[in-house]
Amino acid sequence: MRLDDTPESQNVEDLRDSDATGGGPMGGGFGGGSSGGGFPIPIGGGGIGLVILVVAALFFGFDPMALLGGGGGGGGGQFQPAPPQMRPPPQGQQQGTRPGQPAGRDDEMRRFVARVLGSTEEVWDQQLPRQANRQYAKPTLVLFSGAVRSACGMADAAVGPFYCPGDQRLYIDLSFYDQLARRFGAPGDFAQAYVIGHEIGHHIQNLLGILRKVQEAQGRMSKTQANAVQVRVELQADCFAGVWAFHANQRRKILEPGDVEEALTAAAAIGDDRLQRQARGYVQPESFTHGTSAQRQRWFTRGLQSGDLRGCDTFNTQEL
Ligand SMILES: [Zn+2]
């Protein structure tokens, strides 16, 4: 992956050296009538994380993609406050951000992440108005180590990278990239970039009002039905990641030989079927939340080949 002429985003918040559990503007916590909340949306299913969506009750009869190009919806803050679903902060840890805290290590990895984020900003700034008649609002990417407080609750690194709709932030503990390379066999810079592209995909869904619609509908569904819908949410985020990569490459020729294969390897590595087989030796499709390896590859590829958001309508297709 070639990013040397892509500007670094200014929207990276580095909490790695801080006592980050109280960090961020949403440090006041979740619920309690705050406008935050929402569910954390991690990159992979139960094999990676401890915390997955807790959803309940009825069925699926709306068309989130009708929102594309339309008015209304979107933008966070519209979510129901999420029930606390993460662990409480470890005892003895300080709350609150210290003023004047140094920005954190300015290392190579941080610059890489800032460039990938910068690339998503360039692409979506241009493409969201063009394709969906919406302005893009740049989200903040939070680097943390160990644990972090978000509007979606406390999260630790075991959750994996996630997007919180309530505060419109992406959270990444960079140790996930070591896991991705070693434990999941998916090394490489473009595999890492795909992860960010996927989380940004959730941000796009948030801006388009798709996440809100989906969560409302999931609230009336059975767990199994809600999981099936969540798979469509996740595959769409994979497809949106592909759309980003298409335009980023059009603009700055970021892709080098082997890059697409790296992303596809990563997409396969965090497919629900593979994760479940690794974790417990068998597969339980009704508990899938992110789609199979083949599905994740297919939807990423679809976005990458077309660069068109309309090609990412996972909600109105028989075959995922
Ligand atoms: Zn996701």
XYZ file of C-alpha atoms and ligand atoms in Angstrom:
321
model
C 0.000 0.000 0.000
C 1.370 3.372 -0.983
C 0.330 6.279 1.201
C 3.300 8.625 0.969
C 1.360 11.391 -0.738
C -1.805 10.976 1.327
C -2.086 13.679 3.990
C -2.400 12.610 7.603
C -5.774 13.219 9.182
C -5.892 15.658 12.058
C -8.642 13.622 13.665
C -6.614 10.999 15.458
C -6.778 11.116 19.213
C -3.963 9.203 20.837
C -4.855 8.000 24.302
C -2.265 5.237 24.449
C 0.018 6.879 26.929
C -2.722 8.314 29.001
C -4.868 6.791 31.629
C -7.518 6.630 28.996
C -10.401 5.005 30.756
C -11.970 8.346 31.446
C -10.790 9.990 28.263
C -12.695 11.661 25.513
C -15.452 14.209 25.546
C -18.000 11.545 26.409
C -16.185 10.765 29.600
C -19.343 11.402 31.539
C -20.436 7.941 30.586
C -23.473 6.505 28.900
C -27.174 6.564 29.554
C -28.592 8.909 32.121
C -30.352 10.996 29.488
C -27.198 11.890 27.621
C -27.509 12.043 23.864
C -24.856 9.380 23.485
C -25.308 5.670 23.527
C -25.782 3.210 20.759
C -24.105 -0.115 20.508
C -20.432 -0.613 19.931
C -19.934 -2.170 16.519
C -16.828 -4.315 16.460
C -14.973 -5.605 13.437
C -15.552 -9.265 14.132
C -17.889 -11.621 15.921
C -17.643 -13.565 19.171
C -14.314 -15.159 18.365
C -12.601 -11.818 18.786
C -14.680 -9.934 21.208
C -16.440 -10.440 24.467
C -19.067 -7.877 23.805
C -21.430 -8.187 20.919
C -24.742 -6.598 20.266
C -27.402 -7.340 22.764
C -30.574 -7.170 20.767
C -34.119 -8.359 21.270
C -37.564 -8.927 19.616
C -39.615 -8.751 15.924
C -39.064 -8.335 12.267
C -37.517 -6.701 9.387
C -39.742 -4.738 7.059
C -38.044 -1.553 6.005
C -35.611 -0.419 3.427
C -32.605 1.286 4.933
C -31.117 1.795 1.506
C -34.070 3.960 0.557
C -32.255 6.502 2.672
C -29.506 6.746 0.132
C -29.833 10.066 -1.589
C -32.879 10.975 0.478
C -33.308 13.453 3.277
C -33.747 12.848 6.969
C -32.151 10.355 9.296
C -28.643 10.053 10.421
C -26.017 11.679 12.468
C -25.848 9.966 15.791
C -27.426 11.340 18.870
C -30.680 9.774 17.759
C -29.879 6.497 19.386
C -31.487 5.012 22.397
C -29.038 5.079 25.242
C -27.489 1.661 25.323
C -27.748 -0.471 28.385
C -24.397 -0.871 30.035
C -22.957 -3.902 28.322
C -19.331 -3.611 29.066
C -17.411 -4.127 32.184
C -17.201 -1.373 34.748
C -13.926 0.540 34.874
C -11.224 -1.342 36.732
C -11.043 -0.199 40.288
C -8.411 2.276 41.284
C -8.148 3.805 37.834
C -8.430 7.510 37.567
C -11.323 9.088 35.744
C -11.032 12.106 33.526
C -8.491 13.399 31.097
C -5.574 15.325 32.393
C -5.245 18.762 30.856
C -2.125 19.431 28.894
C -1.571 15.764 28.313
C 0.966 15.049 25.562
C -0.574 13.927 22.299
C 1.080 10.538 22.571
C 3.758 8.678 20.690
C 4.321 9.988 17.230
C 5.369 6.692 15.831
C 5.153 5.071 12.467
C 1.977 3.184 13.225
C 0.217 6.306 14.326
C 1.190 8.041 11.085
C -0.014 5.084 9.067
C -3.391 5.128 10.777
C -3.610 8.920 10.342
C -2.925 8.562 6.616
C -5.513 5.847 6.140
C -8.012 7.998 8.005
C -6.945 10.970 5.885
C -7.613 8.904 2.786
C -11.114 8.027 3.988
C -11.736 11.735 4.614
C -10.689 12.698 1.100
C -12.807 10.004 -0.472
C -15.969 10.402 1.580
C -15.807 14.208 1.539
C -16.120 13.905 -2.204
C -18.200 10.773 -2.647
C -20.900 11.125 -0.011
C -22.291 14.357 -1.492
C -21.879 12.934 -4.959
C -23.427 9.534 -4.353
C -25.811 10.129 -1.475
C -26.393 13.868 -1.455
C -24.985 14.146 2.057
C -22.165 16.098 3.588
C -19.502 13.999 5.204
C -18.781 14.643 8.884
C -15.278 13.511 9.782
C -15.169 11.137 12.715
C -12.392 10.941 15.268
C -10.245 7.837 15.460
C -9.185 7.063 19.011
C -6.060 5.020 19.629
C -6.119 3.362 23.001
C -4.317 0.668 24.866
C -5.950 -1.660 27.304
C -9.333 -0.087 27.895
C -11.286 2.945 26.847
C -14.499 4.674 27.738
C -16.810 5.509 24.839
C -20.398 6.693 24.609
C -21.159 3.001 24.063
C -19.672 2.074 27.417
C -16.346 0.772 28.595
C -14.453 -1.346 26.126
C -11.276 -3.288 26.447
C -8.931 -4.389 23.709
C -10.581 -7.819 23.494
C -13.564 -6.225 21.750
C -11.379 -5.464 18.757
C -11.689 -2.241 16.793
C -15.180 -0.773 16.957
C -17.282 2.190 15.961
C -19.545 3.891 18.474
C -22.518 5.608 16.801
C -23.301 7.628 19.901
C -20.091 9.646 19.807
C -19.197 9.033 16.146
C -15.757 7.757 17.026
C -13.692 4.777 15.932
C -11.704 3.016 18.618
C -8.638 0.923 17.888
C -6.155 -0.732 20.159
C -3.258 -1.257 17.777
C -2.428 -4.590 19.375
C -5.358 -5.880 17.294
C -3.100 -5.612 14.270
C -0.631 -8.006 15.867
C -3.496 -10.388 16.503
C -4.708 -10.006 12.957
C -1.263 -10.885 11.649
C -0.329 -13.663 14.084
C -3.477 -15.221 15.418
C -5.645 -14.705 12.352
C -2.935 -15.034 9.723
C -3.755 -11.740 8.001
C -0.687 -9.503 7.989
C -0.063 -6.483 5.809
C -0.774 -2.778 5.667
C -3.806 -3.066 3.451
C -5.332 -5.655 5.770
C -4.926 -3.042 8.493
C -6.382 -0.316 6.321
C -9.389 -2.507 5.500
C -10.203 -2.652 9.207
C -10.354 1.148 9.350
C -12.293 1.270 6.089
C -14.848 -1.118 7.589
C -15.323 0.942 10.744
C -15.644 4.081 8.622
C -18.270 2.112 6.706
C -20.304 2.008 9.916
C -19.848 5.747 10.238
C -21.261 6.173 6.732
C -24.198 3.983 7.762
C -24.652 6.226 10.771
C -24.601 9.406 8.701
C -27.119 7.908 6.292
C -29.469 6.940 9.111
C -29.116 3.257 8.343
C -27.831 2.279 11.783
C -30.677 4.018 13.527
C -33.299 2.353 11.328
C -31.684 -1.004 11.824
C -31.442 -0.684 15.577
C -35.064 0.382 15.821
C -36.118 -2.636 13.790
C -33.853 -4.962 15.739
C -35.565 -3.857 18.907
C -38.715 -5.612 17.688
C -37.023 -8.805 16.562
C -36.030 -12.133 17.977
C -32.362 -12.559 18.675
C -31.950 -14.788 15.635
C -33.679 -12.295 13.341
C -31.713 -9.404 14.772
C -28.488 -11.312 14.191
C -29.466 -11.938 10.580
C -30.013 -8.217 10.086
C -26.738 -7.436 11.808
C -24.961 -9.623 9.264
C -26.360 -7.356 6.543
C -25.123 -4.290 8.417
C -21.634 -5.749 8.652
C -21.461 -6.915 5.057
C -22.549 -3.477 3.945
C -19.716 -1.950 5.990
C -17.334 -4.317 4.191
C -18.779 -3.179 0.868
C -18.409 0.483 1.871
C -14.774 -0.255 2.747
C -14.386 -1.521 -0.804
C -16.005 1.644 -2.166
C -13.488 3.711 -0.218
C -10.580 1.643 -1.529
C -11.792 2.018 -5.108
C -11.854 5.811 -4.922
C -8.699 6.095 -2.844
C -6.936 4.121 -5.524
C -8.451 6.178 -8.337
C -7.215 9.294 -6.642
C -3.760 8.346 -5.406
C -2.928 4.884 -6.685
C -2.641 3.470 -3.188
C -2.914 -0.195 -4.144
C 0.180 -2.281 -4.757
C 0.364 -5.882 -5.904
C -0.841 -8.171 -3.136
C -2.852 -5.511 -1.326
C -6.291 -6.708 -2.350
C -5.318 -10.248 -1.365
C -4.285 -8.936 2.066
C -7.692 -7.373 2.615
C -9.458 -10.497 1.389
C -7.380 -12.637 3.715
C -8.345 -10.350 6.590
C -12.015 -10.395 5.586
C -11.938 -14.176 5.538
C -10.030 -14.392 8.806
C -12.742 -12.580 10.698
C -15.699 -14.321 9.074
C -18.101 -15.743 11.638
C -17.815 -19.292 10.359
C -14.063 -19.351 10.640
C -14.008 -17.656 14.028
C -16.612 -20.015 15.425
C -14.907 -23.079 14.045
C -11.661 -21.960 15.630
C -13.260 -21.060 18.936
C -15.550 -24.042 19.469
C -15.035 -26.451 16.616
C -18.476 -26.051 15.033
C -20.544 -23.402 13.324
C -23.871 -21.973 14.427
C -25.200 -19.838 11.580
C -28.122 -18.381 13.562
C -25.622 -16.702 15.865
C -23.661 -15.105 13.038
C -23.408 -11.343 13.319
C -20.821 -10.493 10.675
C -21.256 -12.981 7.856
C -19.141 -15.833 6.614
C -15.635 -15.475 5.252
C -16.902 -15.878 1.696
C -19.624 -13.287 2.211
C -17.237 -10.756 3.698
C -14.885 -11.209 0.772
C -17.696 -10.963 -1.739
C -19.107 -7.692 -0.414
C -15.738 -6.029 0.005
C -14.932 -7.028 -3.562
C -18.247 -5.725 -4.826
C -17.532 -2.275 -3.386
C -13.969 -2.349 -4.622
C -14.959 -3.187 -8.166
C -17.728 -0.638 -8.579
C -16.926 2.225 -6.209
C -20.691 2.635 -6.057
C -22.649 2.776 -2.797
C -25.735 1.527 -4.585
C -23.947 -1.739 -5.223
C -23.852 -2.247 -1.447
C -27.530 -2.894 -0.852
C -27.181 -5.876 1.428
C -30.685 -5.283 2.764
C -32.501 -6.051 -0.449
C -30.837 -9.109 -1.752
C -31.745 -12.756 -1.451
C -28.217 -13.903 -1.714
C -25.549 -12.524 0.542
Zn -18.473 -3.976 11.764
